[in-house]
Amino acid sequence: MALDFYALDEELQDEERLVRDNVRRFVDAKIIPVIGKHYQEGTFPHDLVEQFADLGLLGANLEGYGCAGMGDVAYGLAMQELERGDSGVRSFCSVQGSLCMYPIHAFGSDAQKEKYLPGMAAGEIIGCFGLTEPDFGSNPTGMITRAERLPGGGYRLNGTKRWITNGNLAHVAIVWAKLDDRVHGFLVPTNTKGFTAEKITDKFSLRASVTSSLILEDVEVDEDAILPNVSGMRGPLSCLSQARYGIAWGVIGAAIGSYECALEYAKDRVQFSKPIAGYQLVQQKLVTMLTEITKAQCLILRLGRIKEAGKVTPQQISLAKRNNVAMALDAARMGRDILGANGIMYEYPVGRHMMNLETVYTYEGTHDIHTLILGQAITGIAAFD
Ligand code: TGC
Ligand code: FAD
């Protein structure tokens, strides 16, 4: 039984426990044994994609088109279990479901939904989400990537996207570009002439996830490539809200993985006269980890219920992303410390979680951007520029 100090299991429905337990078994059997090697070698465990699909993890909380139609809490628990394995693995599922399938589901035409969603739920079509650019990260509204109408119909796209998860794996890229100075989403098959994905190597974080630059040079797409039912920044920012929600659940898994590893290690490791778990300073770290994980679990379960009721606000999601990622990063750092020198070894998960969480702290809105979103919400004054 994983960490549940406040018996939150009692607050869950049977179906939610079932999803969590299935994903937990899958992560223990198929991810944890192999992920350290993938991380070390900088490879994504591609063979798991079919199993993500079998477990209903791709577009898990979407309805229809072969999606599992899970509730938001069940979906969150699945993300938590995946990230107990590795943030990069959870990232794959977040990008596929929240950043690529969600906008097609929410803003696409019926034909786009039929064309892409069943294949994406089955893991046969992989997506990526291109919003960030080399010079526009926290401020994507300033993006340079442009679309222009072609005289005979369709669009021509030019621009560069940077730091794009799944970029070199994807069959379709959702590219956000300005058309007549308003942001629109375009579904760009990655085999289109003029489209190139370049893998970013030498990362020390999220090494079991593929991260890429996307280069679009006179990429021509048909009229039906544009997402017809949204324009403006509300399009991409709505997708971010979905993904940030999943991240706020997911990172609890990385924190639990770090806590459990540190607790076991501390009970075994003898220094001076007894196991280090018997020293007050080590107990204080373990108690801090336990307390902060438990607070984050309470927070996210409440957020999940608000989301299921259809009442969640982007600011409520920002609070959870900001709090839970910072909590998990602190927990992973404490776990790394408790393991001493062994904490830097691939053999244990704590160092890998810690390095991964440095990315999670930055992507999907940096910690400080979420501070500013909340600052604006409570004061009514934007402090972005
Ligand atoms: P602003 O003027 O405030 O709003 C523009 C329109 O969007 C609406 N809106 C939202 N809708 C849904 N969810 C949200 N979170 C929303 N935030 C704003 C808003 O109501 C408005 O709608 P309308 O209809 O009135 O036009 O927006 P802004 O352009 O000033 O942006 C403000 C800011 C700084 C908060 C935003 O740019 C931001 O969030 N920046 C952070 C960038 C970011 O998070 N990038 C993430 C890239 S993707 C990624 O990292 C994937 S990692 C993948 C993985 O898991 O591996
Ligand atoms: P910057 O925006 O340059 O920020 C640098 C620092 O300045 C941060 O500390 C930030 O908080 C601070 N800062 C910025 N503005 C302000 C301000 N107004 N006030 C105070 N401080 C400020 N993007 C995608 O579109 N799709 C993806 O799939 C994707 N996957 C990613 C995967 C990885 C591994 C990584 C690392 C990133 C990914 N990203 C993706 C990009 C990610 O969303 C951006 O890195 C993030 O939004 C921050 O942008 P930046 O890196 O340009 O940092």
Coordinates of C-alpha atoms and ligand atoms in Angstrom, one line a residue:
M1 CA 0.0 0.0 0.0
A2 CA 1.5 3.3 -1.0
L3 CA 1.6 6.3 1.2
D4 CA -1.9 7.3 2.4
F5 CA -1.5 8.8 5.9
Y6 CA -4.9 10.4 6.0
A7 CA -6.8 7.4 4.6
L8 CA -7.9 9.2 1.5
D9 CA -8.5 5.8 -0.1
E10 CA -11.8 5.9 1.8
E11 CA -12.8 9.0 -0.2
L12 CA -12.4 7.2 -3.5
Q13 CA -14.9 5.3 -5.6
D14 CA -14.4 1.6 -6.5
E15 CA -13.7 2.5 -10.1
E16 CA -11.0 5.0 -9.1
R17 CA -9.3 2.5 -6.8
L18 CA -9.4 0.0 -9.7
V19 CA -7.7 2.4 -12.1
R20 CA -5.1 3.3 -9.6
D21 CA -4.3 -0.3 -8.7
N22 CA -4.1 -1.4 -12.3
V23 CA -1.7 1.4 -13.2
R24 CA 0.3 0.8 -10.0
R25 CA 0.8 -2.9 -10.9
F26 CA 1.8 -1.9 -14.5
V27 CA 4.3 0.6 -13.3
D28 CA 5.8 -1.8 -10.8
A29 CA 6.1 -4.6 -13.4
K30 CA 6.9 -2.8 -16.6
I31 CA 8.3 0.7 -15.9
I32 CA 10.3 0.6 -12.7
P33 CA 12.5 -2.4 -13.7
V34 CA 13.6 -0.7 -17.0
I35 CA 13.3 3.1 -16.6
G36 CA 16.7 3.7 -15.0
K37 CA 18.5 2.2 -18.0
H38 CA 16.3 4.3 -20.4
Y39 CA 17.1 7.4 -18.4
Q40 CA 20.8 6.6 -18.4
E41 CA 20.8 6.0 -22.2
G42 CA 18.5 8.9 -23.0
T43 CA 15.8 6.7 -24.7
F44 CA 12.1 6.6 -24.5
P45 CA 10.5 3.2 -23.8
H46 CA 8.5 3.1 -27.0
D47 CA 7.3 -0.5 -26.5
L48 CA 5.1 0.7 -23.6
V49 CA 2.9 2.9 -25.8
E50 CA 0.6 0.0 -26.8
Q51 CA 0.3 -0.9 -23.1
F52 CA -0.6 2.7 -22.2
A53 CA -3.4 2.4 -24.8
D54 CA -4.6 -1.0 -23.4
L55 CA -4.8 0.6 -19.9
G56 CA -6.9 3.5 -21.3
L57 CA -4.2 6.1 -20.4
L58 CA -4.2 8.0 -23.7
G59 CA -6.9 10.7 -23.6
A60 CA -8.1 8.9 -20.4
N61 CA -10.6 11.5 -19.2
L62 CA -12.1 12.2 -22.7
E63 CA -15.4 10.7 -23.8
G64 CA -16.0 8.7 -27.0
Y65 CA -13.7 8.0 -29.9
G66 CA -12.2 5.0 -28.1
C67 CA -11.2 7.0 -25.1
A68 CA -11.6 5.5 -21.6
G69 CA -13.9 8.3 -20.3
M70 CA -12.4 8.2 -16.8
G71 CA -13.4 10.7 -14.2
D72 CA -10.9 13.4 -13.4
V73 CA -9.9 11.8 -10.1
A74 CA -9.3 8.4 -11.7
Y75 CA -7.3 10.1 -14.4
G76 CA -5.3 12.0 -11.8
L77 CA -4.6 8.8 -9.8
A78 CA -3.3 7.2 -13.1
M79 CA -1.0 10.1 -13.7
Q80 CA 0.3 9.8 -10.1
E81 CA 1.1 6.2 -10.5
L82 CA 2.8 6.8 -13.9
E83 CA 5.0 9.5 -12.4
R84 CA 6.0 7.3 -9.5
G85 CA 7.7 5.5 -12.3
D86 CA 9.1 8.5 -14.1
S87 CA 8.1 12.0 -15.0
G88 CA 9.1 11.4 -18.6
V89 CA 6.6 8.6 -19.0
R90 CA 3.8 10.6 -17.4
S91 CA 4.8 13.5 -19.8
F92 CA 4.2 11.3 -22.8
C93 CA 0.7 10.5 -21.7
S94 CA 0.0 14.2 -20.6
V95 CA 1.1 15.5 -24.0
Q96 CA -0.8 12.9 -26.0
G97 CA -4.0 13.2 -23.9
S98 CA -4.2 16.8 -22.5
L99 CA -2.2 18.7 -25.1
C100 CA -3.0 16.9 -28.4
M101 CA -6.3 14.9 -28.0
Y102 CA -8.0 17.5 -25.8
P103 CA -7.8 20.3 -28.4
I104 CA -9.0 18.1 -31.2
H105 CA -11.8 16.9 -28.9
A106 CA -12.7 20.4 -27.7
F107 CA -12.1 22.5 -30.8
G108 CA -11.9 20.2 -33.7
S109 CA -14.4 19.4 -36.5
D110 CA -16.2 16.1 -36.5
A111 CA -14.0 15.0 -39.4
Q112 CA -10.8 15.9 -37.4
K113 CA -12.1 14.0 -34.4
E114 CA -12.9 10.9 -36.5
K115 CA -9.6 11.1 -38.3
Y116 CA -7.3 11.4 -35.3
L117 CA -8.9 10.5 -31.9
P118 CA -9.4 6.8 -32.3
G119 CA -5.9 6.2 -33.6
M120 CA -4.5 8.5 -30.8
A121 CA -6.4 6.6 -28.1
A122 CA -5.0 3.4 -29.5
G123 CA -1.4 4.7 -29.5
E124 CA -1.2 4.3 -33.3
I125 CA -1.0 8.1 -33.9
I126 CA 1.3 10.0 -31.6
G127 CA 1.0 13.8 -31.2
C128 CA 3.1 16.7 -30.0
F129 CA 2.2 20.2 -29.0
G130 CA 4.2 23.1 -30.4
L131 CA 3.6 26.4 -28.4
T132 CA 7.0 27.4 -27.0
E133 CA 9.5 29.1 -29.3
P134 CA 13.2 29.9 -28.8
D135 CA 12.4 33.5 -27.8
F136 CA 8.9 33.0 -26.4
G137 CA 8.6 30.6 -23.4
S138 CA 6.7 32.2 -20.5
N139 CA 5.2 34.7 -22.9
P140 CA 3.9 32.5 -25.8
T141 CA 1.6 35.3 -26.8
G142 CA 4.6 37.0 -28.5
M143 CA 5.1 33.9 -30.8
I144 CA 6.7 34.6 -34.2
T145 CA 5.4 31.5 -36.0
R146 CA 3.0 32.6 -38.8
A147 CA 0.3 31.1 -41.0
E148 CA -0.8 32.7 -44.2
R149 CA -3.7 31.7 -46.5
L150 CA -2.9 30.2 -49.8
P151 CA -4.7 31.5 -52.8
G152 CA -6.2 28.1 -53.8
G153 CA -7.2 27.3 -50.1
G154 CA -5.1 25.9 -47.2
Y155 CA -2.3 27.6 -45.3
R156 CA 1.5 28.0 -45.4
L157 CA 3.3 27.9 -42.0
N158 CA 6.7 29.3 -41.1
G159 CA 8.5 29.3 -37.7
T160 CA 10.4 27.4 -35.1
K161 CA 9.1 25.7 -32.0
R162 CA 11.5 24.6 -29.2
W163 CA 11.4 22.2 -26.3
I164 CA 8.6 20.1 -27.8
T165 CA 7.9 16.8 -26.0
N166 CA 7.4 13.8 -28.3
G167 CA 8.6 16.0 -31.3
N168 CA 10.6 13.2 -33.0
L169 CA 8.0 10.5 -32.1
A170 CA 5.0 12.4 -33.4
H171 CA 2.9 11.7 -36.5
V172 CA 0.9 14.9 -36.1
A173 CA 2.0 18.2 -34.5
I174 CA -0.4 20.7 -33.1
V175 CA 1.3 23.9 -34.1
W176 CA 0.1 27.2 -32.7
A177 CA 0.6 30.1 -35.1
K178 CA -0.6 33.6 -35.8
L179 CA -3.0 34.0 -38.7
D180 CA -3.9 37.7 -39.2
D181 CA -2.3 38.4 -35.8
R182 CA -4.7 36.0 -34.0
V183 CA -3.4 32.6 -32.6
H184 CA -4.9 29.5 -34.2
G185 CA -4.1 25.8 -33.9
F186 CA -3.0 23.7 -37.0
L187 CA -2.9 19.9 -37.3
V188 CA 0.3 19.3 -39.2
P189 CA 1.2 15.8 -40.3
T190 CA 4.9 15.5 -39.5
N191 CA 5.7 14.0 -42.9
T192 CA 4.6 17.2 -44.6
K193 CA 7.2 18.8 -46.9
G194 CA 9.1 21.5 -45.1
F195 CA 8.5 20.1 -41.5
T196 CA 11.6 19.0 -39.6
A197 CA 11.9 17.7 -36.0
E198 CA 15.4 17.8 -34.4
K199 CA 15.9 15.9 -31.2
I200 CA 17.5 17.9 -28.3
T201 CA 20.2 15.7 -26.8
D202 CA 22.5 16.1 -23.8
K203 CA 19.7 16.9 -21.3
F204 CA 20.3 16.1 -17.7
S205 CA 16.5 16.0 -17.0
L206 CA 13.6 14.1 -18.5
R207 CA 16.1 11.9 -20.2
A208 CA 13.5 9.1 -20.8
S209 CA 11.3 11.6 -22.8
V210 CA 11.9 12.8 -26.3
T211 CA 12.3 16.6 -26.5
S212 CA 12.7 18.3 -29.9
S213 CA 12.8 21.5 -31.9
L214 CA 10.2 21.8 -34.7
I215 CA 11.2 23.7 -37.8
L216 CA 8.5 24.8 -40.3
E217 CA 9.8 26.1 -43.6
D218 CA 7.0 26.9 -46.0
V219 CA 4.9 24.0 -44.7
E220 CA 1.7 23.8 -46.7
V221 CA -1.4 22.2 -45.2
D222 CA -5.0 21.8 -46.4
E223 CA -7.9 24.0 -45.4
D224 CA -9.1 21.3 -43.0
A225 CA -5.8 21.4 -40.9
I226 CA -7.0 24.4 -38.9
L227 CA -8.9 23.8 -35.6
P228 CA -12.1 25.5 -36.5
N229 CA -13.7 26.2 -33.1
V230 CA -11.2 28.3 -31.3
S231 CA -9.0 31.3 -31.9
G232 CA -6.8 33.5 -29.6
M233 CA -4.7 32.4 -26.7
R234 CA -7.7 30.7 -25.0
G235 CA -7.0 27.8 -27.4
P236 CA -3.5 26.8 -26.2
L237 CA -4.0 28.0 -22.6
S238 CA -7.1 25.8 -22.2
C239 CA -4.9 22.8 -23.2
L240 CA -2.4 23.9 -20.6
S241 CA -5.1 23.9 -17.9
Q242 CA -5.8 20.2 -18.7
A243 CA -2.2 19.2 -18.6
R244 CA -1.3 21.3 -15.5
Y245 CA -4.1 19.5 -13.6
G246 CA -2.6 16.1 -14.5
I247 CA 0.9 17.3 -13.5
A248 CA -0.3 18.4 -10.1
W249 CA -1.4 14.8 -9.5
G250 CA 1.5 13.2 -11.2
V251 CA 4.3 14.8 -9.2
I252 CA 2.8 13.3 -6.0
G253 CA 3.9 10.0 -7.4
A254 CA 7.5 11.2 -7.8
A255 CA 7.4 12.5 -4.2
I256 CA 6.0 9.2 -2.9
G257 CA 8.6 7.2 -4.8
S258 CA 11.3 9.4 -3.3
Y259 CA 9.9 9.1 0.2
E260 CA 9.5 5.4 0.1
C261 CA 13.0 4.9 -1.2
A262 CA 14.5 7.2 1.5
L263 CA 12.5 5.5 4.3
E264 CA 13.6 2.0 3.4
Y265 CA 17.2 3.2 3.0
A266 CA 17.2 5.0 6.3
K267 CA 16.1 1.9 8.1
D268 CA 18.9 -0.2 6.6
R269 CA 21.8 2.2 6.6
V270 CA 23.8 2.0 9.7
Q271 CA 26.2 4.9 10.6
F272 CA 27.8 5.5 14.0
S273 CA 25.8 3.3 16.4
K274 CA 22.5 2.6 14.7
P275 CA 20.3 2.9 11.5
I276 CA 20.2 6.5 10.3
A277 CA 16.4 6.4 10.6
G278 CA 17.1 6.5 14.4
Y279 CA 18.6 10.0 14.3
Q280 CA 16.3 13.0 14.9
L281 CA 17.5 15.0 12.0
V282 CA 16.8 12.2 9.5
Q283 CA 13.3 11.6 11.1
Q284 CA 12.6 15.3 10.7
K285 CA 13.3 15.1 7.0
L286 CA 11.1 12.0 6.6
V287 CA 8.3 13.7 8.7
T288 CA 8.5 16.8 6.5
M289 CA 8.2 14.7 3.4
L290 CA 5.2 12.8 4.8
T291 CA 3.5 16.0 5.9
E292 CA 3.9 17.8 2.6
I293 CA 2.9 14.8 0.5
T294 CA -0.2 14.4 2.7
K295 CA -1.2 18.1 2.3
A296 CA -0.7 17.8 -1.5
Q297 CA -2.8 14.7 -1.6
C298 CA -5.7 16.5 0.2
L299 CA -5.4 19.5 -2.0
I300 CA -5.4 17.6 -5.3
L301 CA -8.3 15.3 -4.3
R302 CA -10.4 18.4 -3.6
L303 CA -9.4 20.0 -6.9
G304 CA -10.3 16.8 -8.7
R305 CA -13.8 16.9 -7.2
I306 CA -14.2 20.6 -8.2
K307 CA -13.1 19.7 -11.7
E308 CA -15.5 16.8 -11.9
A309 CA -18.3 19.2 -10.9
G310 CA -17.3 21.4 -13.9
K311 CA -16.5 24.3 -11.7
V312 CA -12.7 24.4 -11.7
T313 CA -10.9 27.7 -12.6
P314 CA -7.4 28.0 -14.2
Q315 CA -6.2 29.8 -11.1
Q316 CA -7.2 26.9 -8.9
I317 CA -5.2 24.6 -11.2
S318 CA -2.2 27.0 -11.1
L319 CA -2.2 26.9 -7.3
A320 CA -2.0 23.1 -7.3
K321 CA 0.6 22.9 -10.1
R322 CA 2.8 25.5 -8.2
N323 CA 2.4 23.9 -4.8
N324 CA 2.7 20.2 -5.7
V325 CA 5.6 20.5 -8.1
A326 CA 7.6 22.5 -5.5
M327 CA 6.7 20.0 -2.8
A328 CA 7.8 17.1 -5.0
L329 CA 11.1 18.7 -5.9
D330 CA 11.8 19.4 -2.2
A331 CA 10.9 15.8 -1.3
A332 CA 13.1 14.4 -4.0
R333 CA 16.0 16.6 -2.8
M334 CA 15.5 15.4 0.8
G335 CA 15.3 11.8 -0.4
R336 CA 18.5 12.3 -2.4
D337 CA 20.2 13.7 0.7
I338 CA 19.1 10.8 3.0
L339 CA 20.7 8.3 0.6
G340 CA 24.1 10.1 0.9
A341 CA 26.4 9.3 -2.0
N342 CA 24.1 6.5 -3.1
G343 CA 21.5 9.2 -3.8
I344 CA 23.4 10.1 -7.0
M345 CA 23.3 6.6 -8.4
Y346 CA 21.0 5.4 -11.2
E347 CA 20.3 2.3 -9.1
Y348 CA 18.0 4.4 -6.9
P349 CA 15.1 6.5 -8.2
V350 CA 15.6 9.6 -6.0
G351 CA 18.3 11.4 -8.1
R352 CA 16.3 10.7 -11.3
H353 CA 13.1 12.1 -9.8
M354 CA 15.0 15.1 -8.5
M355 CA 16.5 15.8 -12.0
N356 CA 13.1 15.2 -13.7
L357 CA 11.3 17.6 -11.4
E358 CA 13.6 20.4 -12.3
T359 CA 12.0 20.3 -15.7
V360 CA 8.5 19.9 -14.3
Y361 CA 9.1 23.0 -12.2
T362 CA 9.8 24.9 -15.4
Y363 CA 7.4 23.5 -18.0
E364 CA 3.7 24.1 -18.2
G365 CA 4.2 27.6 -16.7
T366 CA 7.2 28.1 -14.4
H367 CA 6.7 28.2 -10.7
D368 CA 7.0 32.0 -10.8
I369 CA 4.6 32.4 -13.7
H370 CA 2.0 30.5 -11.5
T371 CA 2.9 32.9 -8.7
L372 CA 2.1 35.8 -11.0
I373 CA -1.2 34.2 -12.2
L374 CA -2.3 33.8 -8.6
G375 CA -1.0 37.3 -7.7
Q376 CA -3.2 38.7 -10.4
A377 CA -6.2 36.7 -9.3
I378 CA -6.0 38.0 -5.7
T379 CA -5.0 41.6 -6.3
G380 CA -6.6 42.2 -9.7
I381 CA -3.2 43.6 -10.9
A382 CA -1.1 41.8 -13.5
A383 CA 2.6 41.9 -12.7
F384 CA 3.9 40.1 -15.9
D385 CA 5.4 43.2 -17.4
Ligands
TGC1 P1 -4.7 36.3 -21.0 O1 -4.8 37.6 -21.7 O2 -4.7 36.3 -19.5 O3 -5.8 35.3 -21.5 C1 -6.0 35.1 -22.9 C2 -7.3 34.2 -23.1 O4 -7.0 32.9 -22.6 C3 -7.9 32.6 -21.4 N1 -7.1 31.9 -20.5 C4 -7.2 30.6 -20.2 N2 -8.1 29.7 -20.6 C5 -8.0 28.5 -20.1 N3 -7.0 28.1 -19.3 C6 -6.1 29.0 -18.8 N4 -5.1 28.6 -18.0 C7 -6.2 30.3 -19.3 N5 -5.4 31.4 -19.1 C8 -6.0 32.4 -19.8 C9 -8.3 34.0 -21.0 O5 -9.6 33.9 -20.3 C10 -8.4 34.7 -22.3 O6 -9.6 34.3 -23.0 P2 -10.4 35.3 -23.9 O7 -11.5 34.4 -24.4 O8 -10.9 36.4 -23.1 O9 -9.5 35.7 -25.0 O10 -3.4 35.5 -21.4 P3 -2.0 36.1 -21.8 O11 -1.8 35.9 -23.3 O12 -1.7 37.4 -21.2 O13 -1.0 35.0 -21.1 C11 -0.8 35.1 -19.7 C12 0.1 33.9 -19.2 C13 1.5 34.5 -18.9 C14 -0.5 33.5 -17.9 C15 0.3 32.8 -20.2 O14 0.9 33.2 -21.3 C16 1.0 31.6 -19.6 O15 0.4 30.7 -18.9 N6 2.3 31.4 -19.8 C17 3.1 30.2 -19.4 C18 3.4 29.5 -20.7 C19 3.3 28.0 -20.6 O16 2.8 27.5 -19.6 N7 3.8 27.3 -21.5 C20 3.7 25.9 -21.6 C21 4.0 25.3 -22.9 S1 3.5 23.6 -23.1 C22 4.5 22.7 -22.1 O17 5.3 23.2 -21.3 C23 4.3 21.3 -22.2 S2 5.2 20.3 -21.2 C24 4.6 18.9 -21.7 C25 4.9 17.7 -20.9 O18 4.1 17.4 -20.0 O19 6.0 17.0 -21.3
FAD2 P1 11.7 31.8 -19.7 O1 10.3 32.2 -20.1 O2 12.9 32.5 -20.4 O3 11.9 32.0 -18.1 C1 13.2 32.0 -17.5 C2 13.1 32.5 -16.1 O4 12.5 33.8 -16.1 C3 12.1 31.6 -15.3 O5 12.6 31.5 -13.9 C4 10.8 32.4 -15.3 O6 10.0 32.1 -14.2 C5 11.3 33.8 -15.2 N1 10.4 34.8 -15.8 C6 9.9 34.9 -17.1 N2 9.0 35.9 -17.2 C7 8.9 36.4 -15.9 C8 8.2 37.5 -15.4 N3 7.3 38.2 -16.1 N4 8.3 37.8 -14.1 C9 9.2 37.1 -13.3 N5 9.9 36.1 -13.8 C10 9.8 35.7 -15.1 N6 6.7 23.7 -24.6 C11 5.8 23.3 -25.5 O7 5.2 24.2 -26.2 N7 5.5 22.0 -25.8 C12 6.1 21.0 -25.1 O8 5.8 19.8 -25.3 C13 7.1 21.3 -24.1 N8 7.8 20.3 -23.5 C14 8.9 20.7 -22.7 C15 9.7 19.6 -22.3 C16 10.9 20.0 -21.6 C17 11.8 18.9 -21.1 C18 11.1 21.3 -21.2 C19 12.4 21.7 -20.4 C20 10.3 22.3 -21.7 C21 9.2 22.0 -22.5 N9 8.4 23.0 -23.0 C22 7.4 22.7 -23.9 C23 8.7 24.4 -22.8 C24 8.3 25.0 -21.5 O9 6.9 25.2 -21.4 C25 9.1 26.3 -21.3 O10 10.4 26.0 -21.0 C26 8.5 27.2 -20.1 O11 7.2 27.7 -20.5 C27 9.5 28.3 -19.8 O12 9.9 29.0 -20.9 P2 11.5 29.3 -21.0 O13 12.2 28.0 -20.9 O14 11.7 30.0 -22.3 O15 11.9 30.2 -19.8

